[in-house]
Amino acid sequence: MTLPIFNSTESLLAVVFIMIAFSMWLQKYSALKSIGPVLTVIVIGIILSNLKIVPGSHELYGTLGTYCIPISVSLYLLNVDFQGLKKLSRQPWIAIICAVFSVSIISVIFGVIFGTIIPEGWKVAGMFVGTYTGGSANLTAIAVGLNTAQETIASANAADYVIGIPVLILLFAMPAILRKMKWIERVWPYHYTEEERQVSDGSGSLMGSDTWSIRDIAYLLALAITISTVAGVISAKLFPESFMSAGKILLNTTISLIMAQLPMVKKLKGNMSLGLLFGMMYLSTIGFMVDIRAFFGSTLAITLFCACVIFGAMALHLLILRLCKVKYEYAVLSITGAIADGPTAALVASGGGWNSLVGIGLIMGVIGGVCGNYVGIGVAYLIKMLIGA
């Protein structure tokens, strides 16, 4: 039996951080940028593991999962400012709530169908609800909260990117497509005029460079780790063992959202970058634990499940919004904010010349992200009950 080249805790930590740095460096190439650093680091981990460069199991992997995901979730949510919700009028609220509703209903329907076909299918359904209401960070958080197997998490992430990336590319192109295809206005006559779209909403430059200090990092880490610890202690006292992990994620989400509203927390910068780093530390080990032969055996069914969820939810979402006479700009941005996140929705608006909607797209994505963990875990347990898992 061939022994792995790297087997000690210190050497594996070095490999993890080298993988993360390499995945970030690869983002300067447009082809790999569309894949994103998260899937890149998982794929690299799978390759290293199956080439016997790193072991398929190690105590370090479980340790990173235990600590990194709650910290990552908390760091992301410390960026949520509820004051921004006041900017939304009735139609954006309808659009993003409809997105969450559509994903949940479709996931329940197909979760019942695929739940008995795919191992841990009810958990996968909850993970897809999370990622299609608030982005990939929710997928991982829900997976950990439901104690999902590593192979299942890797397969779900791969399916998410295989189906989700072409959809996101289409969404980025939608402003230009809608501008050129005038017949769409006969089918969906509710929209802004070109002049209304061009007015700036005062959001300023998007995705600009932020400066943040070691003090910000220290405060953010102290907050996130404390919140995670408190959530763990409370969940251990309140919830039965079968729901303890899920309860911890939900408490972590709730406490983080409350803390994010404090004026001193709102001033801190760098939480999104730190959240991504901690998330990737765990996700790199996901790849290590995947046997590629077993992985491909389960990915096809999960990918089909993913396609049914995302396209079914989009169809239901668009139907409801059209019946409610919601402007199609809000339809595009709410779908983008749900599938990806607020910054991506804002980029779609900015890139398409919808200057008046940049801030609104950002806020809709935030709302979806806040809902994701709650709704995803709720849907998962509902499907579990329905299929008797």
Coordinates of C-alpha atoms in Angstrom, one line a residue:
M1 CA 0.0 0.0 0.0
T2 CA 1.4 3.4 -1.0
L3 CA 1.8 5.8 1.8
P4 CA 1.0 9.5 1.3
I5 CA 3.9 11.9 0.8
F6 CA 2.5 14.3 3.4
N7 CA 1.0 12.8 6.5
S8 CA 1.9 15.1 9.5
T9 CA -0.4 17.8 10.7
E10 CA 2.2 20.5 10.0
S11 CA 2.8 19.4 6.4
L12 CA -0.9 19.1 5.7
L13 CA -1.5 22.6 7.0
A14 CA 1.2 23.8 4.7
V15 CA -0.4 22.0 1.8
V16 CA -3.8 23.5 2.6
F17 CA -2.6 27.1 2.6
I18 CA -0.5 26.6 -0.5
M19 CA -3.6 25.2 -2.3
I20 CA -5.6 28.2 -1.1
A21 CA -2.9 30.7 -2.3
F22 CA -2.6 28.9 -5.6
S23 CA -6.4 28.9 -6.2
M24 CA -6.5 32.6 -5.5
W25 CA -3.6 33.2 -7.9
L26 CA -5.4 31.3 -10.6
Q27 CA -8.2 33.7 -10.5
K28 CA -6.3 36.1 -12.7
Y29 CA -7.1 33.8 -15.6
S30 CA -10.6 34.4 -17.0
A31 CA -11.3 30.8 -17.6
L32 CA -10.6 29.8 -14.0
K33 CA -12.1 32.9 -12.6
S34 CA -15.5 31.8 -13.8
I35 CA -15.1 28.5 -11.9
G36 CA -14.1 30.4 -8.7
P37 CA -11.5 29.6 -6.0
V38 CA -13.9 27.4 -4.0
L39 CA -14.3 24.7 -6.6
T40 CA -10.7 25.1 -7.7
V41 CA -9.4 24.2 -4.3
I42 CA -11.8 21.2 -4.0
V43 CA -10.6 19.9 -7.4
I44 CA -7.0 20.3 -6.4
G45 CA -7.6 18.4 -3.2
I46 CA -9.3 15.5 -5.0
I47 CA -6.3 15.3 -7.4
L48 CA -3.7 15.3 -4.5
S49 CA -5.6 12.7 -2.5
N50 CA -6.2 10.3 -5.4
L51 CA -2.5 10.6 -6.4
K52 CA -1.6 9.6 -2.8
I53 CA 0.2 12.9 -2.2
V54 CA -2.0 13.5 0.9
P55 CA -4.1 11.0 3.0
G56 CA -7.8 10.4 2.4
S57 CA -8.4 10.8 6.2
H58 CA -6.7 12.6 9.0
E59 CA -7.7 14.0 12.3
L60 CA -6.9 17.5 11.0
Y61 CA -9.8 17.4 8.5
G62 CA -12.4 17.0 11.2
T63 CA -10.8 19.7 13.4
L64 CA -10.9 22.2 10.5
G65 CA -14.6 21.3 9.8
T66 CA -15.5 21.8 13.5
Y67 CA -14.0 25.2 13.8
C68 CA -13.7 26.8 10.4
I69 CA -17.3 26.7 9.1
P70 CA -19.0 28.3 12.1
I71 CA -16.4 31.0 12.1
S72 CA -16.7 31.5 8.3
V73 CA -20.5 31.8 8.6
S74 CA -20.3 34.3 11.4
L75 CA -17.7 36.4 9.5
Y76 CA -19.9 36.6 6.4
L77 CA -23.0 37.6 8.4
L78 CA -21.2 40.3 10.4
N79 CA -21.4 42.3 7.1
V80 CA -25.3 42.4 7.1
D81 CA -26.7 45.8 7.8
F82 CA -30.5 45.8 8.2
Q83 CA -30.6 49.6 7.7
G84 CA -30.1 48.9 4.0
L85 CA -33.5 47.1 3.8
K86 CA -35.2 50.5 4.1
K87 CA -34.1 51.2 0.6
L88 CA -36.4 48.5 -0.9
S89 CA -39.8 49.3 -2.3
R90 CA -42.6 46.7 -2.6
Q91 CA -41.5 45.1 -5.9
P92 CA -37.9 44.1 -4.9
W93 CA -39.3 42.6 -1.7
I94 CA -41.8 40.5 -3.7
A95 CA -39.0 39.4 -6.1
I96 CA -36.5 38.1 -3.4
I97 CA -39.2 36.6 -1.2
C98 CA -40.6 34.8 -4.3
A99 CA -37.1 33.5 -5.1
V100 CA -36.8 32.0 -1.6
F101 CA -40.3 30.6 -1.8
S102 CA -39.8 29.1 -5.3
V103 CA -36.5 27.4 -4.4
S104 CA -38.1 25.9 -1.3
I105 CA -41.2 24.5 -3.0
I106 CA -39.3 23.0 -5.9
S107 CA -36.7 21.5 -3.6
V108 CA -39.4 19.8 -1.5
I109 CA -41.0 18.4 -4.7
F110 CA -37.8 17.0 -6.2
G111 CA -36.3 16.3 -2.8
V112 CA -39.1 13.7 -2.2
I113 CA -38.3 12.2 -5.6
F114 CA -34.5 12.2 -5.3
G115 CA -34.4 11.7 -1.6
T116 CA -34.7 8.0 -1.8
I117 CA -32.4 7.7 -4.8
I118 CA -29.4 9.7 -3.7
P119 CA -27.6 8.9 -0.4
E120 CA -28.4 11.7 2.0
G121 CA -30.8 13.1 -0.5
W122 CA -32.8 15.1 2.1
K123 CA -29.6 16.8 3.2
V124 CA -28.7 17.6 -0.4
A125 CA -32.1 19.2 -0.9
G126 CA -31.5 21.5 2.1
M127 CA -28.0 22.3 0.8
F128 CA -29.4 23.4 -2.6
V129 CA -32.1 25.5 -0.9
G130 CA -29.3 27.3 1.0
T131 CA -27.1 27.9 -2.0
Y132 CA -29.9 29.0 -4.3
T133 CA -31.3 31.5 -1.7
G134 CA -27.9 33.0 -0.6
G135 CA -24.9 31.5 -2.3
S136 CA -22.3 28.7 -1.8
A137 CA -21.4 29.7 1.8
N138 CA -24.9 28.6 2.9
L139 CA -24.5 25.3 1.1
T140 CA -21.4 24.4 3.2
A141 CA -22.9 25.7 6.5
I142 CA -26.0 23.6 6.0
A143 CA -24.0 20.6 5.1
V144 CA -22.0 20.8 8.3
G145 CA -25.1 21.5 10.3
L146 CA -26.7 18.3 9.0
N147 CA -23.6 16.2 9.5
T148 CA -23.4 15.5 5.8
A149 CA -20.7 13.0 4.4
Q150 CA -17.7 14.6 2.8
E151 CA -18.3 12.8 -0.5
T152 CA -21.9 14.2 -0.6
I153 CA -20.6 17.7 0.1
A154 CA -18.1 17.5 -2.7
S155 CA -20.6 16.1 -5.2
A156 CA -23.1 18.8 -4.3
N157 CA -20.5 21.6 -4.8
A158 CA -19.5 20.1 -8.1
A159 CA -23.1 19.9 -9.3
D160 CA -23.7 23.4 -8.1
Y161 CA -20.9 24.8 -10.3
V162 CA -21.6 22.6 -13.3
I163 CA -25.2 23.8 -13.4
G164 CA -24.9 27.2 -11.8
I165 CA -22.0 28.7 -13.8
P166 CA -23.8 28.6 -17.2
V167 CA -26.9 30.1 -15.5
L168 CA -24.8 32.9 -14.0
I169 CA -23.2 33.6 -17.4
L170 CA -26.6 33.9 -18.9
L171 CA -27.8 36.2 -16.1
F172 CA -24.8 38.5 -16.7
A173 CA -25.8 38.7 -20.4
M174 CA -29.5 39.3 -19.6
P175 CA -29.4 43.1 -19.5
A176 CA -27.9 43.1 -23.1
I177 CA -30.3 40.4 -24.2
L178 CA -33.4 42.2 -22.9
R179 CA -32.2 45.4 -24.5
K180 CA -31.9 43.8 -28.0
M181 CA -34.9 41.5 -28.0
K182 CA -37.8 44.0 -28.1
W183 CA -40.4 41.2 -28.4
I184 CA -39.8 40.4 -24.7
E185 CA -41.5 43.7 -23.8
R186 CA -44.7 42.4 -25.3
V187 CA -44.5 39.2 -23.2
W188 CA -43.3 41.1 -20.1
P189 CA -44.3 44.8 -20.5
Y190 CA -43.3 45.8 -16.9
H191 CA -39.9 47.4 -16.9
Y192 CA -37.9 50.6 -16.3
T193 CA -37.2 53.0 -19.1
E194 CA -33.6 53.4 -20.3
E195 CA -33.5 56.8 -18.7
E196 CA -34.6 55.4 -15.3
R197 CA -32.0 52.7 -15.4
Q198 CA -29.2 55.1 -16.1
V199 CA -29.7 57.3 -13.0
S200 CA -27.0 56.5 -10.4
D201 CA -28.3 55.3 -7.0
G202 CA -25.3 56.7 -5.1
S203 CA -23.7 53.4 -4.4
G204 CA -20.4 54.5 -5.7
S205 CA -17.8 52.2 -7.3
L206 CA -18.5 48.6 -6.9
M207 CA -15.9 46.0 -5.8
G208 CA -13.4 48.8 -5.1
S209 CA -10.3 48.1 -2.9
D210 CA -10.9 48.3 0.8
T211 CA -8.2 49.0 3.4
W212 CA -8.4 47.1 6.6
S213 CA -6.0 46.8 9.5
I214 CA -4.8 44.1 11.9
R215 CA -7.1 45.7 14.5
D216 CA -10.1 44.9 12.2
I217 CA -8.9 41.3 11.9
A218 CA -8.4 40.9 15.6
Y219 CA -11.8 42.3 16.4
L220 CA -13.5 40.2 13.7
L221 CA -11.9 36.9 14.8
A222 CA -12.6 37.6 18.5
L223 CA -16.3 38.2 17.6
A224 CA -16.7 35.3 15.3
I225 CA -15.0 32.8 17.5
T226 CA -16.9 34.0 20.6
I227 CA -20.2 33.8 18.7
S228 CA -19.4 30.3 17.5
T229 CA -18.5 29.2 21.0
V230 CA -21.6 30.7 22.6
A231 CA -23.8 29.1 19.9
G232 CA -22.2 25.7 20.6
V233 CA -22.7 25.9 24.4
I234 CA -26.4 27.0 24.0
S235 CA -27.2 24.3 21.4
A236 CA -25.6 21.6 23.6
K237 CA -28.0 22.6 26.4
L238 CA -31.1 23.2 24.4
F239 CA -31.2 20.7 21.6
P240 CA -31.2 16.9 21.4
E241 CA -28.0 15.3 19.9
S242 CA -29.8 14.6 16.6
F243 CA -30.4 18.4 16.1
M244 CA -27.4 19.8 17.9
S245 CA -25.2 20.6 14.8
A246 CA -28.1 22.2 12.9
G247 CA -29.1 24.1 16.0
K248 CA -25.6 25.5 16.4
I249 CA -25.6 26.8 12.8
L250 CA -29.0 28.5 13.3
L251 CA -28.0 30.1 16.6
N252 CA -24.7 31.1 15.1
T253 CA -26.6 32.8 12.2
T254 CA -29.0 34.6 14.6
I255 CA -26.4 35.9 17.0
S256 CA -24.1 37.0 14.2
L257 CA -27.0 39.0 12.6
I258 CA -27.8 40.7 15.9
M259 CA -24.2 41.6 16.5
A260 CA -23.8 42.9 12.9
Q261 CA -26.3 45.7 13.7
L262 CA -24.0 47.3 16.4
P263 CA -22.4 50.5 15.2
M264 CA -18.9 49.4 16.2
V265 CA -19.3 46.2 14.3
K266 CA -20.5 48.0 11.2
K267 CA -17.2 49.9 11.0
L268 CA -15.1 46.8 10.8
K269 CA -13.7 45.8 7.4
G270 CA -12.4 42.6 5.9
N271 CA -15.0 40.2 7.1
M272 CA -15.9 38.8 3.7
S273 CA -12.3 38.1 2.8
L274 CA -11.7 36.4 6.2
G275 CA -14.9 34.4 5.8
L276 CA -13.7 33.1 2.5
L277 CA -10.3 32.1 3.8
F278 CA -11.8 30.1 6.7
G279 CA -14.3 28.5 4.4
M280 CA -11.6 27.4 1.9
M281 CA -9.5 26.0 4.7
Y282 CA -12.3 23.5 5.3
L283 CA -13.3 23.0 1.7
S284 CA -9.7 22.1 0.7
T285 CA -9.9 19.0 3.0
I286 CA -13.3 18.1 1.4
G287 CA -11.3 17.2 -1.7
F288 CA -8.8 15.2 0.3
M289 CA -11.5 12.9 1.6
V290 CA -13.1 12.1 -1.8
D291 CA -12.5 8.8 -3.5
I292 CA -12.7 9.7 -7.2
R293 CA -14.4 6.4 -8.2
A294 CA -17.1 6.7 -5.6
F295 CA -17.4 10.4 -6.3
F296 CA -18.3 10.0 -10.0
G297 CA -20.8 7.3 -9.2
S298 CA -22.9 9.7 -7.1
T299 CA -22.3 13.0 -8.9
L300 CA -24.5 12.3 -12.0
A301 CA -27.7 11.9 -9.9
I302 CA -26.9 14.9 -7.7
T303 CA -26.2 17.0 -10.8
L304 CA -29.6 16.0 -12.3
F305 CA -31.2 16.9 -8.9
C306 CA -29.5 20.2 -9.0
A307 CA -30.7 21.0 -12.5
C308 CA -34.3 20.2 -11.6
V309 CA -34.1 22.5 -8.6
I310 CA -32.5 25.5 -10.3
F311 CA -34.5 25.4 -13.5
G312 CA -37.7 24.5 -11.8
A313 CA -37.3 27.3 -9.2
M314 CA -36.5 29.8 -11.9
A315 CA -39.6 28.9 -14.0
L316 CA -41.9 29.1 -10.9
H317 CA -40.2 32.3 -9.9
L318 CA -40.6 34.0 -13.2
L319 CA -44.2 32.9 -13.5
I320 CA -45.2 34.3 -10.2
L321 CA -43.4 37.6 -10.8
R322 CA -45.0 38.0 -14.2
L323 CA -48.5 37.4 -12.7
C324 CA -47.7 40.0 -10.0
K325 CA -46.6 42.5 -12.7
V326 CA -43.1 42.9 -11.2
K327 CA -40.6 44.7 -13.4
Y328 CA -38.3 42.2 -15.2
E329 CA -35.2 44.0 -13.9
Y330 CA -36.1 42.8 -10.4
A331 CA -36.6 39.3 -11.7
V332 CA -33.1 39.2 -13.1
L333 CA -31.5 40.7 -10.0
S334 CA -33.4 38.6 -7.5
I335 CA -32.5 35.3 -9.3
T336 CA -28.8 36.4 -9.4
G337 CA -28.8 37.4 -5.8
A338 CA -30.3 34.1 -4.8
I339 CA -28.1 31.9 -6.9
A340 CA -24.9 33.8 -6.2
D341 CA -24.9 36.7 -3.7
G342 CA -25.6 40.4 -3.4
P343 CA -22.3 41.7 -4.9
T344 CA -22.8 39.5 -8.0
A345 CA -26.4 40.9 -8.4
A346 CA -24.9 44.4 -8.1
L347 CA -22.3 43.5 -10.8
V348 CA -25.0 42.3 -13.1
A349 CA -26.8 45.6 -12.6
S350 CA -23.7 47.7 -13.0
G351 CA -22.4 45.8 -16.0
G352 CA -25.8 46.1 -17.8
G353 CA -26.0 49.8 -17.2
W354 CA -28.8 49.5 -14.7
N355 CA -27.1 52.1 -12.5
S356 CA -30.2 52.9 -10.5
L357 CA -30.5 49.3 -9.4
V358 CA -26.9 48.5 -8.2
G359 CA -27.7 49.1 -4.5
I360 CA -31.0 47.3 -4.7
G361 CA -29.4 44.2 -6.3
L362 CA -26.9 44.1 -3.4
I363 CA -29.6 44.3 -0.7
M364 CA -31.7 41.6 -2.4
G365 CA -28.7 39.3 -2.3
V366 CA -28.2 40.1 1.4
I367 CA -31.8 39.2 2.2
G368 CA -31.5 35.8 0.4
G369 CA -28.3 35.1 2.3
V370 CA -29.9 35.8 5.6
C371 CA -32.8 33.4 4.8
G372 CA -30.7 30.6 3.4
N373 CA -29.6 28.8 6.6
Y374 CA -33.0 28.9 8.2
V375 CA -35.0 27.8 5.2
G376 CA -32.4 25.3 4.0
I377 CA -32.3 23.4 7.3
G378 CA -36.1 23.6 7.6
V379 CA -36.7 22.2 4.1
A380 CA -34.2 19.4 4.8
Y381 CA -36.0 18.2 7.9
L382 CA -39.3 18.5 6.2
I383 CA -38.2 16.2 3.4
K384 CA -36.7 13.8 5.9
M385 CA -40.1 13.5 7.5
L386 CA -41.9 13.1 4.2
I387 CA -39.7 10.3 3.0
G388 CA -39.1 8.7 6.4
A389 CA -35.3 8.9 6.2

